[in-house]
Amino acid sequence: MRGLRRRDLALTGLLWTVLCLCPNLSAVAQPSVDSPIPAGQQLPSPASLGVKVSPDDALPQLTARSAVLMDARSGKILYQRDMDARRFPASTTKIMTLIVALENSRPDDIVTIGSNAVGIEGSSLGLREGDQIRMEELLTGMMMQSGNDATIAVAEHIAGSMHAFADMMTEKAKEIGAEHTNFVNSHGLPDDRHYTTAYDLAKIAAYGYTLPDFEKIVSTSEAEYDWIHEPVKKIVSENKLLWQYRGGNGVKTGYTSKAGRCLVSAAKRDGMQLVAVVLDSPFMWTDSYTMLDYGFAHAEPLELVRKNDEVTKIRVKNGSRDEVALQASRDSVIACDPGESPSVRKVLDIPPSVKAPLQAGEVVGQVVYRCDGKVVDRVDLIASEDVAYHTLFSDVRAWLSGLLKGWF
């Protein structure tokens, strides 16, 4: 399966030509619906597929062997089925590839494609040796079209080899708390030593949403790049959740014969970011949308803080102001059970004072939110305005400078 699947690209180009000529058909190309199941369609029972379902399973119709639904901010589990079972992740591996790349490179880095990336089996962006591509574009294409070749190019650019990069991936997984995960490659092609769990993948995806540019990349549904070696330069994401599910904003599909069909999906409504994972799921889209529907129906958003809200003030040494307000750098909303009134406590993690000069937007510390004693979020606190350097000596120096200018 080389390139961006030439027949699919040709069909995509034809479709876009039709849409341009018939704009009223655009709603058909990207339906705004919450369920992928046609009316009246009957899915096979999990039992008929050999999936064991416990009597207390809240979603007994799911066909996935392992599944979990989690609030990304707090880590609260809203639903799970065999979430700690070891499974093969297939191309959902690329979520961690993206995370390690974002933390160890810059968007404008130029990646030169080496020979090892060319001709890799499975899904491909059709890269050629010697191609030079911006990191951000390469990562976006990698997530949209599951380019195995792109993952090798990224790995070699950052770590020198795919194996060294895989070690970085595993180390990061442990740091995140994904203790039952081990990576040996950057793309997810089968290897008995390459494994994870549904719960670990949910933790990894949730961590991704804390990083700048992660959401932008995993929620890109269409893109056009000059470096694609096909007549049609436009690519469309394989993640149809992005236009089929209200609030859908990520994350990655996957399939191998060993792993089965896998999907890490995500959606945000009312500020509440949910992550759903299904592994070895014959009907991964239906399962994922059912889980997300369940989550939004059985959880309520609890707003902890809004972006730019003033959280506290801090003293400024040698500044033109004695103190400056510290604001929340982003919104923080977590999922709660309906009617639940958790005890929320905020703990400030800031120094006693800061030294001037200080720039607006500069990170000074964090506010840590605890619900019923458990840490559910950490939000960076930023300076609300610039504070210039100012002391008695600087006042005298400025006065003398003005006086001398008056004389001369």
GROMACS .gro file of C-alpha atoms in nm:
model
  408
    1MET     CA    1   0.000   0.000   0.000
    2ARG     CA    2   0.232   0.275  -0.124
    3GLY     CA    3   0.169   0.645  -0.133
    4LEU     CA    4  -0.165   0.786  -0.030
    5ARG     CA    5  -0.353   0.507  -0.208
    6ARG     CA    6  -0.369   0.636  -0.565
    7ARG     CA    7  -0.723   0.518  -0.630
    8ASP     CA    8  -0.848   0.681  -0.307
    9LEU     CA    9  -0.672   1.005  -0.396
   10ALA     CA   10  -0.823   1.003  -0.743
   11LEU     CA   11  -1.168   0.946  -0.593
   12THR     CA   12  -1.104   1.220  -0.338
   13GLY     CA   13  -1.009   1.460  -0.617
   14LEU     CA   14  -1.323   1.368  -0.812
   15LEU     CA   15  -1.536   1.417  -0.501
   16TRP     CA   16  -1.391   1.761  -0.437
   17THR     CA   17  -1.451   1.859  -0.800
   18VAL     CA   18  -1.816   1.757  -0.764
   19LEU     CA   19  -1.845   1.944  -0.435
   20CYS     CA   20  -1.701   2.259  -0.589
   21LEU     CA   21  -1.954   2.241  -0.874
   22CYS     CA   22  -2.239   2.147  -0.639
   23PRO     CA   23  -2.183   2.328  -0.309
   24ASN     CA   24  -2.514   2.206  -0.167
   25LEU     CA   25  -2.364   1.857  -0.148
   26SER     CA   26  -2.098   1.963   0.103
   27ALA     CA   27  -2.312   1.854   0.397
   28VAL     CA   28  -2.308   1.502   0.259
   29ALA     CA   29  -1.927   1.493   0.256
   30GLN     CA   30  -1.902   1.582   0.625
   31PRO     CA   31  -2.225   1.484   0.801
   32SER     CA   32  -2.291   1.645   1.138
   33VAL     CA   33  -2.432   1.343   1.319
   34ASP     CA   34  -2.362   1.180   1.652
   35SER     CA   35  -2.409   0.816   1.554
   36PRO     CA   36  -2.262   0.612   1.267
   37ILE     CA   37  -2.527   0.339   1.288
   38PRO     CA   38  -2.792   0.353   1.014
   39ALA     CA   39  -3.147   0.330   1.144
   40GLY     CA   40  -3.255  -0.030   1.194
   41GLN     CA   41  -2.908  -0.183   1.160
   42GLN     CA   42  -2.854  -0.473   1.396
   43LEU     CA   43  -2.497  -0.541   1.508
   44PRO     CA   44  -2.385  -0.890   1.605
   45SER     CA   45  -2.384  -0.961   1.976
   46PRO     CA   46  -2.048  -0.960   2.156
   47ALA     CA   47  -2.108  -1.324   2.255
   48SER     CA   48  -2.136  -1.426   1.888
   49LEU     CA   49  -1.792  -1.269   1.837
   50GLY     CA   50  -1.641  -1.456   2.130
   51VAL     CA   51  -1.628  -1.150   2.358
   52LYS     CA   52  -1.703  -1.215   2.724
   53VAL     CA   53  -1.921  -0.952   2.887
   54SER     CA   54  -1.966  -0.933   3.262
   55PRO     CA   55  -2.321  -0.907   3.402
   56ASP     CA   56  -2.253  -0.558   3.540
   57ASP     CA   57  -2.115  -0.418   3.212
   58ALA     CA   58  -2.286  -0.081   3.155
   59LEU     CA   59  -2.249  -0.116   2.776
   60PRO     CA   60  -2.301  -0.487   2.704
   61GLN     CA   61  -2.356  -0.423   2.332
   62LEU     CA   62  -1.994  -0.315   2.271
   63THR     CA   63  -1.793  -0.553   2.054
   64ALA     CA   64  -1.447  -0.446   2.178
   65ARG     CA   65  -1.241  -0.692   2.379
   66SER     CA   66  -1.084  -0.404   2.574
   67ALA     CA   67  -1.225  -0.056   2.620
   68VAL     CA   68  -1.208   0.246   2.846
   69LEU     CA   69  -1.370   0.589   2.859
   70MET     CA   70  -1.184   0.854   3.057
   71ASP     CA   71  -1.205   1.222   3.143
   72ALA     CA   72  -0.877   1.356   3.006
   73ARG     CA   73  -0.829   1.624   3.272
   74SER     CA   74  -0.897   1.432   3.592
   75GLY     CA   75  -0.832   1.075   3.479
   76LYS     CA   76  -1.177   0.974   3.604
   77ILE     CA   77  -1.288   0.641   3.452
   78LEU     CA   78  -1.643   0.663   3.318
   79TYR     CA   79  -1.655   0.314   3.167
   80GLN     CA   80  -1.418   0.023   3.124
   81ARG     CA   81  -1.402  -0.333   2.999
   82ASP     CA   82  -1.088  -0.537   3.056
   83MET     CA   83  -0.890  -0.214   3.033
   84ASP     CA   84  -0.567  -0.359   3.179
   85ALA     CA   85  -0.539  -0.656   2.940
   86ARG     CA   86  -0.222  -0.654   2.729
   87ARG     CA   87  -0.307  -0.581   2.365
   88PHE     CA   88  -0.129  -0.483   2.045
   89PRO     CA   89  -0.180  -0.111   1.968
   90ALA     CA   90  -0.124  -0.114   1.588
   91SER     CA   91  -0.111   0.244   1.454
   92THR     CA   92  -0.246   0.399   1.772
   93THR     CA   93   0.126   0.377   1.856
   94LYS     CA   94   0.164   0.698   1.656
   95ILE     CA   95   0.002   0.897   1.938
   96MET     CA   96   0.317   0.842   2.142
   97THR     CA   97   0.535   0.907   1.835
   98LEU     CA   98   0.364   1.244   1.806
   99ILE     CA   99   0.408   1.324   2.176
  100VAL     CA  100   0.781   1.246   2.179
  101ALA     CA  101   0.828   1.444   1.858
  102LEU     CA  102   0.644   1.748   1.994
  103GLU     CA  103   0.857   1.746   2.308
  104ASN     CA  104   1.189   1.695   2.132
  105SER     CA  105   1.168   1.906   1.818
  106ARG     CA  106   1.041   2.237   1.682
  107PRO     CA  107   0.754   2.279   1.432
  108ASP     CA  108   0.987   2.446   1.179
  109ASP     CA  109   1.259   2.178   1.195
  110ILE     CA  110   1.336   2.049   0.846
  111VAL     CA  111   1.333   1.668   0.832
  112THR     CA  112   1.537   1.506   0.555
  113ILE     CA  113   1.392   1.171   0.453
  114GLY     CA  114   1.646   0.888   0.472
  115SER     CA  115   1.653   0.557   0.288
  116ASN     CA  116   1.520   0.357   0.586
  117ALA     CA  117   1.188   0.541   0.566
  118VAL     CA  118   1.129   0.466   0.200
  119GLY     CA  119   0.924   0.160   0.106
  120ILE     CA  120   0.818   0.061   0.458
  121GLU     CA  121   0.524  -0.179   0.456
  122GLY     CA  122   0.173  -0.070   0.544
  123SER     CA  123   0.024   0.278   0.523
  124SER     CA  124   0.254   0.536   0.371
  125LEU     CA  125   0.280   0.900   0.272
  126GLY     CA  126   0.488   0.796  -0.029
  127LEU     CA  127   0.797   0.979   0.093
  128ARG     CA  128   1.112   0.975  -0.121
  129GLU     CA  129   1.472   0.973  -0.010
  130GLY     CA  130   1.606   1.325   0.011
  131ASP     CA  131   1.265   1.490   0.058
  132GLN     CA  132   1.284   1.780   0.302
  133ILE     CA  133   0.969   1.849   0.501
  134ARG     CA  134   0.878   2.074   0.795
  135MET     CA  135   0.832   1.873   1.112
  136GLU     CA  136   0.481   2.003   1.181
  137GLU     CA  137   0.362   1.912   0.831
  138LEU     CA  138   0.521   1.568   0.851
  139LEU     CA  139   0.358   1.498   1.190
  140THR     CA  140   0.020   1.616   1.064
  141GLY     CA  141   0.041   1.394   0.757
  142MET     CA  142   0.157   1.105   0.975
  143MET     CA  143  -0.151   1.131   1.198
  144MET     CA  144  -0.396   1.194   0.915
  145GLN     CA  145  -0.285   0.913   0.684
  146SER     CA  146  -0.104   0.686   0.932
  147GLY     CA  147   0.224   0.715   0.742
  148ASN     CA  148   0.465   0.450   0.866
  149ASP     CA  149   0.739   0.605   0.656
  150ALA     CA  150   0.688   0.939   0.831
  151THR     CA  151   0.734   0.780   1.174
  152ILE     CA  152   1.076   0.645   1.075
  153ALA     CA  153   1.184   0.979   0.933
  154VAL     CA  154   1.075   1.153   1.254
  155ALA     CA  155   1.246   0.893   1.472
  156GLU     CA  156   1.577   0.916   1.285
  157HIS     CA  157   1.568   1.296   1.287
  158ILE     CA  158   1.520   1.311   1.665
  159ALA     CA  159   1.703   1.005   1.801
  160GLY     CA  160   1.927   0.886   1.518
  161SER     CA  161   1.748   0.552   1.483
  162MET     CA  162   1.399   0.412   1.519
  163HIS     CA  163   1.511   0.181   1.802
  164ALA     CA  164   1.659   0.468   2.005
  165PHE     CA  165   1.340   0.663   1.947
  166ALA     CA  166   1.129   0.366   2.062
  167ASP     CA  167   1.327   0.366   2.387
  168MET     CA  168   1.234   0.732   2.430
  169MET     CA  169   0.869   0.639   2.368
  170THR     CA  170   0.872   0.370   2.635
  171GLU     CA  171   1.048   0.598   2.882
  172LYS     CA  172   0.787   0.867   2.823
  173ALA     CA  173   0.507   0.613   2.868
  174LYS     CA  174   0.642   0.518   3.212
  175GLU     CA  175   0.671   0.887   3.302
  176ILE     CA  176   0.306   0.942   3.208
  177GLY     CA  177   0.201   0.643   3.417
  178ALA     CA  178   0.149   0.393   3.134
  179GLU     CA  179   0.331   0.121   3.325
  180HIS     CA  180   0.211  -0.173   3.115
  181THR     CA  181   0.331  -0.040   2.779
  182ASN     CA  182   0.643  -0.121   2.578
  183PHE     CA  183   0.735   0.018   2.238
  184VAL     CA  184   0.993  -0.129   1.998
  185ASN     CA  185   0.904   0.079   1.693
  186SER     CA  186   0.749   0.414   1.605
  187HIS     CA  187   0.471   0.292   1.374
  188GLY     CA  188   0.296  -0.004   1.539
  189LEU     CA  189   0.367  -0.286   1.295
  190PRO     CA  190   0.337  -0.621   1.477
  191ASP     CA  191   0.601  -0.729   1.726
  192ASP     CA  192   0.539  -0.945   2.032
  193ARG     CA  193   0.744  -0.701   2.241
  194HIS     CA  194   0.532  -0.405   2.128
  195TYR     CA  195   0.223  -0.386   2.349
  196THR     CA  196   0.000  -0.168   2.564
  197THR     CA  197  -0.339  -0.164   2.736
  198ALA     CA  198  -0.656   0.033   2.674
  199TYR     CA  199  -0.603   0.220   3.002
  200ASP     CA  200  -0.242   0.307   2.916
  201LEU     CA  201  -0.346   0.438   2.575
  202ALA     CA  202  -0.610   0.657   2.739
  203LYS     CA  203  -0.345   0.800   2.973
  204ILE     CA  204  -0.112   0.864   2.680
  205ALA     CA  205  -0.380   1.039   2.473
  206ALA     CA  206  -0.494   1.244   2.773
  207TYR     CA  207  -0.137   1.359   2.828
  208GLY     CA  208  -0.116   1.460   2.463
  209TYR     CA  209  -0.397   1.712   2.508
  210THR     CA  210  -0.182   1.900   2.760
  211LEU     CA  211   0.080   1.976   2.492
  212PRO     CA  212   0.080   2.276   2.257
  213ASP     CA  213  -0.006   2.177   1.897
  214PHE     CA  214  -0.124   1.821   1.984
  215GLU     CA  215  -0.494   1.896   1.950
  216LYS     CA  216  -0.437   2.105   1.637
  217ILE     CA  217  -0.258   1.815   1.468
  218VAL     CA  218  -0.487   1.528   1.572
  219SER     CA  219  -0.802   1.727   1.487
  220THR     CA  220  -0.692   1.825   1.134
  221SER     CA  221  -0.940   1.670   0.892
  222GLU     CA  222  -0.798   1.804   0.564
  223ALA     CA  223  -0.463   1.941   0.452
  224GLU     CA  224  -0.276   2.022   0.132
  225TYR     CA  225   0.102   1.998   0.100
  226ASP     CA  226   0.329   2.058  -0.200
  227TRP     CA  227   0.563   1.773  -0.101
  228ILE     CA  228   0.305   1.500  -0.161
  229HIS     CA  229   0.413   1.309  -0.474
  230GLU     CA  230   0.063   1.273  -0.617
  231PRO     CA  231  -0.140   1.483  -0.863
  232VAL     CA  232  -0.390   1.554  -0.587
  233LYS     CA  233  -0.206   1.735  -0.309
  234LYS     CA  234  -0.497   1.730  -0.064
  235ILE     CA  235  -0.515   1.459   0.202
  236VAL     CA  236  -0.813   1.370   0.418
  237SER     CA  237  -0.786   1.221   0.767
  238GLU     CA  238  -0.871   0.855   0.816
  239ASN     CA  239  -1.039   0.956   1.143
  240LYS     CA  240  -1.398   1.017   1.035
  241LEU     CA  241  -1.497   1.099   1.393
  242LEU     CA  242  -1.369   1.449   1.316
  243TRP     CA  243  -1.675   1.520   1.102
  244GLN     CA  244  -1.919   1.250   1.214
  245TYR     CA  245  -1.924   1.315   1.588
  246ARG     CA  246  -2.017   1.647   1.748
  247GLY     CA  247  -1.716   1.783   1.934
  248GLY     CA  248  -1.482   1.520   1.787
  249ASN     CA  249  -1.119   1.639   1.812
  250GLY     CA  250  -0.893   1.335   1.773
  251VAL     CA  251  -0.715   1.103   1.784
  252LYS     CA  252  -0.593   0.784   1.589
  253THR     CA  253  -0.710   0.468   1.415
  254GLY     CA  254  -0.518   0.140   1.392
  255TYR     CA  255  -0.536  -0.207   1.242
  256THR     CA  256  -0.321  -0.517   1.202
  257SER     CA  257  -0.432  -0.879   1.187
  258LYS     CA  258  -0.283  -0.936   1.534
  259ALA     CA  259  -0.427  -0.622   1.693
  260GLY     CA  260  -0.764  -0.620   1.523
  261ARG     CA  261  -0.941  -0.290   1.474
  262CYS     CA  262  -0.831  -0.024   1.723
  263LEU     CA  263  -0.940   0.333   1.780
  264VAL     CA  264  -0.845   0.603   2.024
  265SER     CA  265  -1.111   0.872   1.988
  266ALA     CA  266  -1.174   1.199   2.166
  267ALA     CA  267  -1.441   1.466   2.187
  268LYS     CA  268  -1.494   1.788   2.380
  269ARG     CA  269  -1.829   1.934   2.482
  270ASP     CA  270  -1.892   2.214   2.731
  271GLY     CA  271  -1.519   2.217   2.796
  272MET     CA  272  -1.521   1.850   2.905
  273GLN     CA  273  -1.257   1.649   2.717
  274LEU     CA  274  -1.329   1.275   2.695
  275VAL     CA  275  -1.100   1.005   2.556
  276ALA     CA  276  -1.234   0.666   2.444
  277VAL     CA  277  -1.020   0.364   2.360
  278VAL     CA  278  -1.133   0.040   2.196
  279LEU     CA  279  -0.888  -0.240   2.116
  280ASP     CA  280  -0.966  -0.543   1.900
  281SER     CA  281  -1.309  -0.406   1.815
  282PRO     CA  282  -1.480  -0.532   1.496
  283PHE     CA  283  -1.713  -0.230   1.504
  284MET     CA  284  -1.472   0.028   1.641
  285TRP     CA  285  -1.662   0.336   1.522
  286THR     CA  286  -1.995   0.225   1.664
  287ASP     CA  287  -1.831   0.116   1.988
  288SER     CA  288  -1.644   0.445   2.025
  289TYR     CA  289  -1.942   0.667   1.952
  290THR     CA  290  -2.156   0.462   2.191
  291MET     CA  291  -1.898   0.510   2.466
  292LEU     CA  292  -1.868   0.883   2.405
  293ASP     CA  293  -2.247   0.921   2.400
  294TYR     CA  294  -2.259   0.734   2.730
  295GLY     CA  295  -1.994   0.960   2.879
  296PHE     CA  296  -2.160   1.287   2.781
  297ALA     CA  297  -2.497   1.155   2.903
  298HIS     CA  298  -2.367   1.028   3.238
  299ALA     CA  299  -2.121   1.302   3.333
  300GLU     CA  300  -2.154   1.671   3.407
  301PRO     CA  301  -1.886   1.936   3.351
  302LEU     CA  302  -1.739   2.103   3.659
  303GLU     CA  303  -1.556   2.424   3.577
  304LEU     CA  304  -1.251   2.476   3.797
  305VAL     CA  305  -1.116   2.790   3.630
  306ARG     CA  306  -1.144   2.987   3.307
  307LYS     CA  307  -0.856   3.101   3.092
  308ASN     CA  308  -0.733   3.448   3.201
  309ASP     CA  309  -0.916   3.432   3.535
  310GLU     CA  310  -0.711   3.599   3.810
  311VAL     CA  311  -0.611   3.327   4.057
  312THR     CA  312  -0.378   3.518   4.289
  313LYS     CA  313  -0.120   3.798   4.307
  314ILE     CA  314   0.255   3.776   4.361
  315ARG     CA  315   0.505   4.025   4.499
  316VAL     CA  316   0.760   4.167   4.251
  317LYS     CA  317   1.108   4.267   4.367
  318ASN     CA  318   1.275   4.569   4.209
  319GLY     CA  319   0.978   4.626   3.984
  320SER     CA  320   0.785   4.927   3.866
  321ARG     CA  321   0.491   4.761   4.045
  322ASP     CA  322   0.495   4.599   4.387
  323GLU     CA  323   0.282   4.307   4.273
  324VAL     CA  324   0.127   4.153   3.964
  325ALA     CA  325  -0.183   3.939   3.909
  326LEU     CA  326  -0.137   3.577   3.804
  327GLN     CA  327  -0.390   3.438   3.558
  328ALA     CA  328  -0.491   3.087   3.454
  329SER     CA  329  -0.322   2.995   3.126
  330ARG     CA  330  -0.617   2.783   3.009
  331ASP     CA  331  -0.964   2.658   3.097
  332SER     CA  332  -0.995   2.365   3.334
  333VAL     CA  333  -1.313   2.156   3.323
  334ILE     CA  334  -1.349   1.804   3.464
  335ALA     CA  335  -1.619   1.539   3.446
  336CYS     CA  336  -1.833   1.465   3.752
  337ASP     CA  337  -2.117   1.226   3.820
  338PRO     CA  338  -2.461   1.390   3.787
  339GLY     CA  339  -2.552   1.560   4.112
  340GLU     CA  340  -2.205   1.512   4.253
  341SER     CA  341  -2.066   1.801   4.458
  342PRO     CA  342  -1.700   1.720   4.511
  343SER     CA  343  -1.495   1.914   4.761
  344VAL     CA  344  -1.264   2.126   4.543
  345ARG     CA  345  -0.946   2.272   4.688
  346LYS     CA  346  -0.684   2.474   4.507
  347VAL     CA  347  -0.320   2.474   4.612
  348LEU     CA  348  -0.083   2.741   4.483
  349ASP     CA  349   0.261   2.625   4.372
  350ILE     CA  350   0.438   2.961   4.328
  351PRO     CA  351   0.751   3.125   4.475
  352PRO     CA  352   0.717   3.387   4.754
  353SER     CA  353   0.812   3.658   4.503
  354VAL     CA  354   0.958   3.716   4.157
  355LYS     CA  355   1.221   3.957   4.030
  356ALA     CA  356   1.163   4.221   3.766
  357PRO     CA  357   1.166   4.248   3.473
  358LEU     CA  358   0.862   4.028   3.407
  359GLN     CA  359   0.683   3.976   3.077
  360ALA     CA  360   0.310   3.934   3.032
  361GLY     CA  361   0.237   3.565   2.970
  362GLU     CA  362   0.549   3.446   3.151
  363VAL     CA  363   0.484   3.127   3.350
  364VAL     CA  364   0.539   3.195   3.720
  365GLY     CA  365   0.396   2.882   3.882
  366GLN     CA  366   0.093   2.654   3.893
  367VAL     CA  367  -0.239   2.616   4.065
  368VAL     CA  368  -0.313   2.256   4.161
  369TYR     CA  369  -0.676   2.150   4.191
  370ARG     CA  370  -0.780   1.866   4.420
  371CYS     CA  371  -1.122   1.704   4.428
  372ASP     CA  372  -1.194   1.497   4.738
  373GLY     CA  373  -0.821   1.490   4.807
  374LYS     CA  374  -0.714   1.372   4.459
  375VAL     CA  375  -0.517   1.590   4.218
  376VAL     CA  376  -0.737   1.638   3.911
  377ASP     CA  377  -0.555   1.916   3.725
  378ARG     CA  378  -0.254   2.147   3.725
  379VAL     CA  379  -0.285   2.479   3.544
  380ASP     CA  380   0.007   2.710   3.468
  381LEU     CA  381  -0.019   3.059   3.616
  382ILE     CA  382   0.106   3.345   3.398
  383ALA     CA  383   0.186   3.711   3.461
  384SER     CA  384  -0.103   3.934   3.358
  385GLU     CA  385   0.117   4.225   3.244
  386ASP     CA  386   0.471   4.345   3.193
  387VAL     CA  387   0.660   4.469   3.498
  388ALA     CA  388   0.971   4.674   3.427
  389TYR     CA  389   1.288   4.674   3.636
  390HIS     CA  390   1.277   4.956   3.892
  391THR     CA  391   1.495   5.049   4.193
  392LEU     CA  392   1.602   5.367   4.372
  393PHE     CA  393   1.932   5.349   4.184
  394SER     CA  394   1.749   5.321   3.850
  395ASP     CA  395   1.536   5.622   3.950
  396VAL     CA  396   1.849   5.831   4.025
  397ARG     CA  397   2.014   5.715   3.705
  398ALA     CA  398   1.705   5.807   3.500
  399TRP     CA  399   1.688   6.149   3.675
  400LEU     CA  400   2.055   6.219   3.604
  401SER     CA  401   2.014   6.108   3.244
  402GLY     CA  402   1.724   6.348   3.197
  403LEU     CA  403   1.913   6.628   3.368
  404LEU     CA  404   2.218   6.583   3.145
  405LYS     CA  405   2.000   6.580   2.835
  406GLY     CA  406   1.855   6.912   2.948
  407TRP     CA  407   2.199   7.064   2.983
  408PHE     CA  408   2.339   6.936   2.657
   0.00000   0.00000   0.00000
